[in-house]
PDB file of C-alpha atoms in Angstrom:
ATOM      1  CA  UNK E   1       8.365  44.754  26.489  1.00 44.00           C
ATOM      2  CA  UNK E   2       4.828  44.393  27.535  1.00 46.00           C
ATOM      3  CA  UNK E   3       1.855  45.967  25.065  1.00 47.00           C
ATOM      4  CA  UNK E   4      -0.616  48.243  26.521  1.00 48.00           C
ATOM      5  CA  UNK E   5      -4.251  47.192  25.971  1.00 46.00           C
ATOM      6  CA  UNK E   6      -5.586  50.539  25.557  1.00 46.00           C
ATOM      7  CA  UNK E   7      -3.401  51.281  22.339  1.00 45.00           C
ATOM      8  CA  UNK E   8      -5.183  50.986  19.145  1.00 47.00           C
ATOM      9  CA  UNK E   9      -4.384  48.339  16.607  1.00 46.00           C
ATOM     10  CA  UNK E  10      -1.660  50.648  14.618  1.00 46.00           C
ATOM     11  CA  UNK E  11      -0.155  51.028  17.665  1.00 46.00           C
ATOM     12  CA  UNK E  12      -0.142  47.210  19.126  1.00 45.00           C
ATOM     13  CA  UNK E  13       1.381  46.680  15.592  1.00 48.00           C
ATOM     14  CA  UNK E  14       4.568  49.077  16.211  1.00 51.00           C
ATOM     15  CA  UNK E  15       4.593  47.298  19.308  1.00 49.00           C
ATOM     16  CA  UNK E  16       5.196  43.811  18.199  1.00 47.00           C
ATOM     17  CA  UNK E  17       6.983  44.688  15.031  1.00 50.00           C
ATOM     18  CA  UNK E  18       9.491  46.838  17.564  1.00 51.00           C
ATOM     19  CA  UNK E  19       9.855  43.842  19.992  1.00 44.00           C
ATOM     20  CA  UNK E  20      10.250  41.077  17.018  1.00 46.00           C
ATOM     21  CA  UNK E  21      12.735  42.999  16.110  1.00 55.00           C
ATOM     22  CA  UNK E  22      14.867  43.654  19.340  1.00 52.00           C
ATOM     23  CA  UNK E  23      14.743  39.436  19.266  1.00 58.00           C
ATOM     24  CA  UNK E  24      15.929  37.613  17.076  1.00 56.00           C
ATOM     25  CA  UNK E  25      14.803  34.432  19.042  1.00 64.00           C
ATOM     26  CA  UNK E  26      11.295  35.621  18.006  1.00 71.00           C
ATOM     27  CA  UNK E  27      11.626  36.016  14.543  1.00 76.00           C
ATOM     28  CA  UNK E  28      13.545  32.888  14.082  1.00 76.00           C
ATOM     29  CA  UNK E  29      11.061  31.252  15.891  1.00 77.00           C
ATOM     30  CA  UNK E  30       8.295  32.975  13.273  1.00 83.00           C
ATOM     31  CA  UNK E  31      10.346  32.100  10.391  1.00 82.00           C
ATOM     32  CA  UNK E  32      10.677  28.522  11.930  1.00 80.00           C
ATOM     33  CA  UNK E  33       7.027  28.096  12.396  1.00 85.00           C
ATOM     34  CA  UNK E  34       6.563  29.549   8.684  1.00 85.00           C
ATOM     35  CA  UNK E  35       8.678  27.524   6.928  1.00 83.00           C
ATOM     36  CA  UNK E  36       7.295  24.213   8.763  1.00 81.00           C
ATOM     37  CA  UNK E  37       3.821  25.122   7.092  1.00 86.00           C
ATOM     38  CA  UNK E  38       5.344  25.046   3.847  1.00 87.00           C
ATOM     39  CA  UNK E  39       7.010  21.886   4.272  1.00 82.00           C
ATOM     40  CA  UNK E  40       3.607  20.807   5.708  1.00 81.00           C
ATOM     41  CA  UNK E  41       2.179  21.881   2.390  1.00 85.00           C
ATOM     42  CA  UNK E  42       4.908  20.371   0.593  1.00 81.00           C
ATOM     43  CA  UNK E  43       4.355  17.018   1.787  1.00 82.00           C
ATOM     44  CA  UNK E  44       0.521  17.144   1.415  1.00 82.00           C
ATOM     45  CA  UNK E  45       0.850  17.750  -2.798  1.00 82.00           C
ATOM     46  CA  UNK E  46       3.564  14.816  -2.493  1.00 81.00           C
ATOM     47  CA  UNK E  47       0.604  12.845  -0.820  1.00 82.00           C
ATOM     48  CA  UNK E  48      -2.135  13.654  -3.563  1.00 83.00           C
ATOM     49  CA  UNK E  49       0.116  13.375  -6.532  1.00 83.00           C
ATOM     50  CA  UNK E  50       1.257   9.880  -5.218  1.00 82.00           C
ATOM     51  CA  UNK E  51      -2.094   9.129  -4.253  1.00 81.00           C
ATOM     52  CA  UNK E  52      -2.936  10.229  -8.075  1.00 82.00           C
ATOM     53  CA  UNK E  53       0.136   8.581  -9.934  1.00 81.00           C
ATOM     54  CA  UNK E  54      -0.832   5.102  -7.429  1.00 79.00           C
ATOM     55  CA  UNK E  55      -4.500   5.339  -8.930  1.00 79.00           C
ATOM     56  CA  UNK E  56      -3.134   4.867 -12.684  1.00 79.00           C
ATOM     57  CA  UNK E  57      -0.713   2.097 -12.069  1.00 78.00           C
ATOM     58  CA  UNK E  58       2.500   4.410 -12.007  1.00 77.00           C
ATOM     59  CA  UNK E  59       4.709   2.593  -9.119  1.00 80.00           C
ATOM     60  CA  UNK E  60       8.425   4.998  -9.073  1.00 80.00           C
ATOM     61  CA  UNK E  61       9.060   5.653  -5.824  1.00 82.00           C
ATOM     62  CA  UNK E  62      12.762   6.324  -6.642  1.00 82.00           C
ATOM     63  CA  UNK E  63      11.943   8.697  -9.527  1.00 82.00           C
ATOM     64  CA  UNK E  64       9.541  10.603  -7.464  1.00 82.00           C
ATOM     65  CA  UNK E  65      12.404  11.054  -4.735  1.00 79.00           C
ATOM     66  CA  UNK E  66      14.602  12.112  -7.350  1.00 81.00           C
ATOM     67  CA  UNK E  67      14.227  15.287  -7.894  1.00 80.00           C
ATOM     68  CA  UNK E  68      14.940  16.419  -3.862  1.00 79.00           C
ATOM     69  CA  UNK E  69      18.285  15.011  -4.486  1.00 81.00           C
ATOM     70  CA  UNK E  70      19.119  16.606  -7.850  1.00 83.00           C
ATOM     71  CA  UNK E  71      18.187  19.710  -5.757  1.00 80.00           C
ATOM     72  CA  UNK E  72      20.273  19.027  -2.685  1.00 79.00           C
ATOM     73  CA  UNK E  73      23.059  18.062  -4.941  1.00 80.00           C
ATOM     74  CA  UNK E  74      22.668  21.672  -7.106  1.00 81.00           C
ATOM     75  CA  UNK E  75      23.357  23.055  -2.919  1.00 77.00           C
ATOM     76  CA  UNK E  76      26.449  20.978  -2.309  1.00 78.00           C
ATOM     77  CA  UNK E  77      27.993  21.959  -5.888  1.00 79.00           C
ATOM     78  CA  UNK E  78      27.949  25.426  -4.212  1.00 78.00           C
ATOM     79  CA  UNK E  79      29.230  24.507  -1.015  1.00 76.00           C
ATOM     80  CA  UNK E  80      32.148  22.235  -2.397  1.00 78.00           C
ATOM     81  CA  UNK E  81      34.684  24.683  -2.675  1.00 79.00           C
ATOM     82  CA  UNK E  82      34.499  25.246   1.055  1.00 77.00           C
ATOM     83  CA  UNK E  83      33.857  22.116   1.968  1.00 75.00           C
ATOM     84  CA  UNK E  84      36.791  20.547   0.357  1.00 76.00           C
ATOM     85  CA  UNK E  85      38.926  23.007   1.722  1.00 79.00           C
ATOM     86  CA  UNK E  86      38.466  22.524   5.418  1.00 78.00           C
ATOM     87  CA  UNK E  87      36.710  18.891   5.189  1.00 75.00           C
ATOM     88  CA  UNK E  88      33.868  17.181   6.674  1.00 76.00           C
ATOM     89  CA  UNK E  89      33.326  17.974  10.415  1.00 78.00           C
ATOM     90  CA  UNK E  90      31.773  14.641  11.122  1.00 78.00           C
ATOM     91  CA  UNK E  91      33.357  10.949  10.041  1.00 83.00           C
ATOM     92  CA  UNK E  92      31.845   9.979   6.249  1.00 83.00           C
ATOM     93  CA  UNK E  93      30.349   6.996   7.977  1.00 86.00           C
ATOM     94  CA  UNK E  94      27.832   9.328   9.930  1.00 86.00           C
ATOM     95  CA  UNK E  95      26.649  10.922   6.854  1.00 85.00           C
ATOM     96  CA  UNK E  96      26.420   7.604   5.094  1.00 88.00           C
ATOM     97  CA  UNK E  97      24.153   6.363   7.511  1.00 91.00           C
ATOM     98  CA  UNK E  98      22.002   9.427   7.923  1.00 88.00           C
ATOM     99  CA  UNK E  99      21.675   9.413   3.727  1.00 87.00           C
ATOM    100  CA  UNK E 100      20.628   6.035   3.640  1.00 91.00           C
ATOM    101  CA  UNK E 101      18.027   6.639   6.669  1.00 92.00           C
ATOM    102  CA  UNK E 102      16.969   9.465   4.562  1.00 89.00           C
ATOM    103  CA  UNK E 103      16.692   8.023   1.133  1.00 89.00           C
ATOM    104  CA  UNK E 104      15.043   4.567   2.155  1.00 92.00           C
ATOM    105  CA  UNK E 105      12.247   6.535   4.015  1.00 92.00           C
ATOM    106  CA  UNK E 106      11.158   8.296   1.141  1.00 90.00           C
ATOM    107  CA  UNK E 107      11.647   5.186  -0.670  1.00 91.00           C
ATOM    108  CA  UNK E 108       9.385   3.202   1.924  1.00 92.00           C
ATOM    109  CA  UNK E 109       6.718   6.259   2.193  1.00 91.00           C
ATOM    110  CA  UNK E 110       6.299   6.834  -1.254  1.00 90.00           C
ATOM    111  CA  UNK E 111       5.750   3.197  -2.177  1.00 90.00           C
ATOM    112  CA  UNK E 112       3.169   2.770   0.465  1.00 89.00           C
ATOM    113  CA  UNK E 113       0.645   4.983  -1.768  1.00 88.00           C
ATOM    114  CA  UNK E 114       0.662   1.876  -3.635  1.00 87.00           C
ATOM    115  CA  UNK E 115      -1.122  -0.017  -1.136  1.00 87.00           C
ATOM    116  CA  UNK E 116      -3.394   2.249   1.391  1.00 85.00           C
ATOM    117  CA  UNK E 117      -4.871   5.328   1.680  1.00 84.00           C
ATOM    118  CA  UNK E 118      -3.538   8.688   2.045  1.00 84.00           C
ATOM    119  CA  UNK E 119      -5.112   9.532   5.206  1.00 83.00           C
ATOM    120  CA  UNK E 120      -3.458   6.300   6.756  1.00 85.00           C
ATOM    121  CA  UNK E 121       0.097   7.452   5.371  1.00 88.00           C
ATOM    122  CA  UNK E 122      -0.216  10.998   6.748  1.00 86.00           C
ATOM    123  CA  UNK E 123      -1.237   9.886   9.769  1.00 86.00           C
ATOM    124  CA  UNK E 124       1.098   7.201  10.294  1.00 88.00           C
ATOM    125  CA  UNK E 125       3.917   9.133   9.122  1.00 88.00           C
ATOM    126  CA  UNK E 126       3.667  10.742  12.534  1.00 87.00           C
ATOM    127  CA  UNK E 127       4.945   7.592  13.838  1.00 91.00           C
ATOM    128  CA  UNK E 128       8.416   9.623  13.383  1.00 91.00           C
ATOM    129  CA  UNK E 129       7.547  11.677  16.467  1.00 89.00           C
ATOM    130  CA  UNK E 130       7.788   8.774  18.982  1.00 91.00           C
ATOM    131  CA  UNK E 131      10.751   7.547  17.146  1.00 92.00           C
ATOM    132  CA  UNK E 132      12.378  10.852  17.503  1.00 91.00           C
ATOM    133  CA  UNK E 133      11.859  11.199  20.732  1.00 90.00           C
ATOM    134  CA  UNK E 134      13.144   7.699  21.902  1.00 92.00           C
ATOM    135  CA  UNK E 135      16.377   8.196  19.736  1.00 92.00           C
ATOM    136  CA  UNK E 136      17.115  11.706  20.945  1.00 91.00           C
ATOM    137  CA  UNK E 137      16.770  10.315  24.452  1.00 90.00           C
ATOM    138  CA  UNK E 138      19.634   7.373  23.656  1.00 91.00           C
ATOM    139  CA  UNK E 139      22.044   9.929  21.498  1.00 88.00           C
ATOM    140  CA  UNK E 140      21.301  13.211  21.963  1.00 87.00           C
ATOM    141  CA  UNK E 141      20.832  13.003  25.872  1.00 85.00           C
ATOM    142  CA  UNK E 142      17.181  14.973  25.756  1.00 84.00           C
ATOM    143  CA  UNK E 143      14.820  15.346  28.371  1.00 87.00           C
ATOM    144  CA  UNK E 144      11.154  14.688  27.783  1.00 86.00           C
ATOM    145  CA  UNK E 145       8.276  15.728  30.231  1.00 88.00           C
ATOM    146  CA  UNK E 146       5.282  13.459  31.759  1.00 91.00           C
ATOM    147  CA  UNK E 147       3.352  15.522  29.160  1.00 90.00           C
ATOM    148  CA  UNK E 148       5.327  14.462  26.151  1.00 88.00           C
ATOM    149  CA  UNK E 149       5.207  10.924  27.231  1.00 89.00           C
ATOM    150  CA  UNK E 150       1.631  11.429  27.714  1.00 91.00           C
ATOM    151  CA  UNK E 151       1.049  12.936  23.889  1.00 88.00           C
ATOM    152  CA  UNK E 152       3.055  10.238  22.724  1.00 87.00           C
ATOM    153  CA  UNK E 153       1.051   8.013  24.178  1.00 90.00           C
ATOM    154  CA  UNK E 154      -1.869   9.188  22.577  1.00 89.00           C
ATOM    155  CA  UNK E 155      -0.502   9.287  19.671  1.00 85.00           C
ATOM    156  CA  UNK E 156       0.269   5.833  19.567  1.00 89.00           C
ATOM    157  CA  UNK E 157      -3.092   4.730  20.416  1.00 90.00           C
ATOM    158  CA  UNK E 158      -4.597   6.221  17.497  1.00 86.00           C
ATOM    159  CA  UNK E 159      -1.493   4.890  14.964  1.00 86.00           C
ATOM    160  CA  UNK E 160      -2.922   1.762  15.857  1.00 88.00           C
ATOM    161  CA  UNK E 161      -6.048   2.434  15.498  1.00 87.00           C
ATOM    162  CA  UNK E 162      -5.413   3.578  12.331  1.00 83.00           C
ATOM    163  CA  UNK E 163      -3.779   0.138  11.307  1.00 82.00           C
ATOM    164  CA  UNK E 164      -6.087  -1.696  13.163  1.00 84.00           C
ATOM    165  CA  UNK E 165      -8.733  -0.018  11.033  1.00 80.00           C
ATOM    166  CA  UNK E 166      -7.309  -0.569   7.626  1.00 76.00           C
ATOM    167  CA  UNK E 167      -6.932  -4.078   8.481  1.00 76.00           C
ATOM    168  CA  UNK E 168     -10.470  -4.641   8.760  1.00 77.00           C
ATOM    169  CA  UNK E 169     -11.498  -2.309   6.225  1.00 71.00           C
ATOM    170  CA  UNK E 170      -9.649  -5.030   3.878  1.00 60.00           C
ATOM    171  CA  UNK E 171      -8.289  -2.283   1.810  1.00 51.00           C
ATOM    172  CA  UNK E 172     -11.420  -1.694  -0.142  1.00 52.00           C
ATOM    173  CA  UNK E 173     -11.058   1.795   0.252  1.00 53.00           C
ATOM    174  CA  UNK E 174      -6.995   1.979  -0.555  1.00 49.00           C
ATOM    175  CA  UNK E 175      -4.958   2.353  -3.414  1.00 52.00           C
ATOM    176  CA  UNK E 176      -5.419  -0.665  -5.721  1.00 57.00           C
ATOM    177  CA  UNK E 177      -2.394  -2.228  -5.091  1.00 70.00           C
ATOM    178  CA  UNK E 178      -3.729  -3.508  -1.978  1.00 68.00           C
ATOM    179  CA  UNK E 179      -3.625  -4.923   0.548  1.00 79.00           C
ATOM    180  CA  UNK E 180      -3.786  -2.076   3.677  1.00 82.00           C
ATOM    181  CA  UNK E 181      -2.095  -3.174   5.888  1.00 84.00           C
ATOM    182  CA  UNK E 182       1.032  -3.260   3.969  1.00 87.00           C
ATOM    183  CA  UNK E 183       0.860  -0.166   3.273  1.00 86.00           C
ATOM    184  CA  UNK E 184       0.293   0.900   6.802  1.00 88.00           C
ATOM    185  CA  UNK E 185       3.453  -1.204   7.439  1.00 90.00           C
ATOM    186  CA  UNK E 186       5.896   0.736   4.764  1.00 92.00           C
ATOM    187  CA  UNK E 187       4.858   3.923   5.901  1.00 92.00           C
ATOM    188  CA  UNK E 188       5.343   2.355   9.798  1.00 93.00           C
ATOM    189  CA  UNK E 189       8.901   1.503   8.751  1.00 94.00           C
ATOM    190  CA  UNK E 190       9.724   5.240   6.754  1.00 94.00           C
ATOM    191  CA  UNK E 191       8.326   7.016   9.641  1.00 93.00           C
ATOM    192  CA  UNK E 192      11.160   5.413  11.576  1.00 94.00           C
ATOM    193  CA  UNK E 193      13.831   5.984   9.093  1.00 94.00           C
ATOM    194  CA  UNK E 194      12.337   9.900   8.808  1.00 93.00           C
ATOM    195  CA  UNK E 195      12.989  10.007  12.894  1.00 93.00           C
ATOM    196  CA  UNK E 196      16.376   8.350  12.847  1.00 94.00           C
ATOM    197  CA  UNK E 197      17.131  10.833   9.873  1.00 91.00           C
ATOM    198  CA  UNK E 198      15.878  13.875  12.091  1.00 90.00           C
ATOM    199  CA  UNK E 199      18.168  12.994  15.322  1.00 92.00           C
ATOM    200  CA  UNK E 200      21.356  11.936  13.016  1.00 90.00           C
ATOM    201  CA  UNK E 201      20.578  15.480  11.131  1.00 88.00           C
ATOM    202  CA  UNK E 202      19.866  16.934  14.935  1.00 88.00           C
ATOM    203  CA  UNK E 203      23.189  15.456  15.994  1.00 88.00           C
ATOM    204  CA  UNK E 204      25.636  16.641  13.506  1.00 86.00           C
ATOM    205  CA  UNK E 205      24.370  20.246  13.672  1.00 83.00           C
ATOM    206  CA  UNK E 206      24.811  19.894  17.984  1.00 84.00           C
ATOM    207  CA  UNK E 207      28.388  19.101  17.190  1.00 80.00           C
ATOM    208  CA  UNK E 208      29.254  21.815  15.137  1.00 76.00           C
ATOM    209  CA  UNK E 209      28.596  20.610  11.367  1.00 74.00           C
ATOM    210  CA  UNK E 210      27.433  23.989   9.666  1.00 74.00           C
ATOM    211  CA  UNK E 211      24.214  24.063   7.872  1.00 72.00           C
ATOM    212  CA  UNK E 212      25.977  24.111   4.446  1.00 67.00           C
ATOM    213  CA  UNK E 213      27.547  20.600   4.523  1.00 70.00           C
ATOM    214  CA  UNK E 214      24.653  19.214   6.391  1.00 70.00           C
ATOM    215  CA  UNK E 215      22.166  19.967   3.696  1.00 68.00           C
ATOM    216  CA  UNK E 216      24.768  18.813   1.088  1.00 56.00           C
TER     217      UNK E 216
END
C-alpha cells in the first residue's frame, strides 16, 4: 500500500496504522525495534549503578547477575509442566554450554566496572557484534555482505582504539580498582561470551526449540 502525499496527517496516520496492521512482519519488526531500546536502556542503568557500586568499593559481580536468573527461573517454573512433558528439544549439553557462555559474560562484564571506565565497557561490549558474526558464519551458515565486513571493520578499529587509549591514559580516569586495561580486557572476553551466547540462543530457536524453554 503506498501513502498519498497530498493526504493530511490524520489521514497518513489511518494509512500506516491500516498497513501495520495488514503485516504482521511490520509490527513485529516495530515491537522488535522497541523492545531493543529498552534493553538498551536496561543495560545503560546496569552500567551507572556498577559504575556507582565500583566507586564505593562494592565488588559482586555474581550478586548483581543474580537477580536476571531468579527472574528467568520464576519463567521456567511456569513452563515446567510443559516442558517436562514433551522434553527438551535440544541435547542438555547445548543448553549447558549456552548457560555458562551466558552467566560468565555477565560475570566478566560486570567485574570489569571494577577496573575502567564505563564508556570503555559500553563500547567494548560491542566487541559481541564481530564475534557474532564470525560464529554465525561457522554454525549457523549466514551470509554477510562487503558492507558488514566493512562496518565490522570499523568497528574494530575504534575497539582498539579504545584499549589503546585506556592504556595510555594509565587508568587515571577509571574505576579505582585499576588498572585499564584490565578492564578493557574482561569486558573484551564477556563481549565474546555475550556473542557465543547470542548464536547458541540463535541456533536452538532455528531448530525448532520454542521460545518458552529457551528463555528457561
Amino acid at each position: 500500500m503506498t501513502l498519498d502525499p497530498s493526504m493530511d496527517g490524520r489521514g497518513q496516520d489511518s494509512q500506516t496504522a491500516e498497513l501495520l496492521r495488514r503485516s504482521p512482519s511490520s509490527r513485529a519488526w516495530l515491537v522488535s525495534i522497541a523492545l531493543g531500546q529498552v534493553i538498551s536502556v536496561l543495560i545503560t542503568g546496569t552500567g551507572i549503578f556498577s559504575t556507582e557500586l565500583a566507586g564505593h568499593g562494592v565488588n559482586l559481580p555474581i550478586v548483581q547477575s543474580s537477580l536476571n536468573y531468579v527472574l528467568l527461573c520464576v519463567f521456567l517454573a511456569r513452563a515446567w509442566p510443559d516442558l517436562r512433558r514433551r522434553g527438551l528439544s535440544a541435547p542438555l549439553w547445548q543448553y549447558v554450554i549456552w548457560a555458562a557462555a551466558d552467566f560468565e559474560a555477565n560475570f566478566l562484564v560486570v567485574t570489569a566496572y571494577q577496573y575502567t571506565s564505563i564508556t570503555s565497557v559500553m563500547l567494548l561490549d560491542c566487541f559481541a557484534i564481530p564475534v557474532a558474526m564470525v560464529l554465525a558464519r561457522l554454525l549457523l551458515g549466514a551470509r554477510h555482505t562487503l558492507w558488514h565486513v566493512a562496518a565490522c571493520l570499523v568497528c574494530l578499529a575504534g575497539l582498539a582504539l579504545i584499549v589503546l587509549s585506556d592504556a595510555l591514559d594509565g587508568g587515571s580516569h577509571s574505576a579505582p580498582n585499576g588498572p585499564a586495561w584490565l578492564g578493557d580486557a574482561l569486558a573484551v572476553c564477556g563481549a565474546s561470551l555475550y556473542g557465543l551466547s547470542n548464536v547458541l540462543q540463535e541456533r536452538l530457536l532455528k531448530h525448532g526449540a520454542p521460545r518458552s524453554e529457551v528463555l528457561g
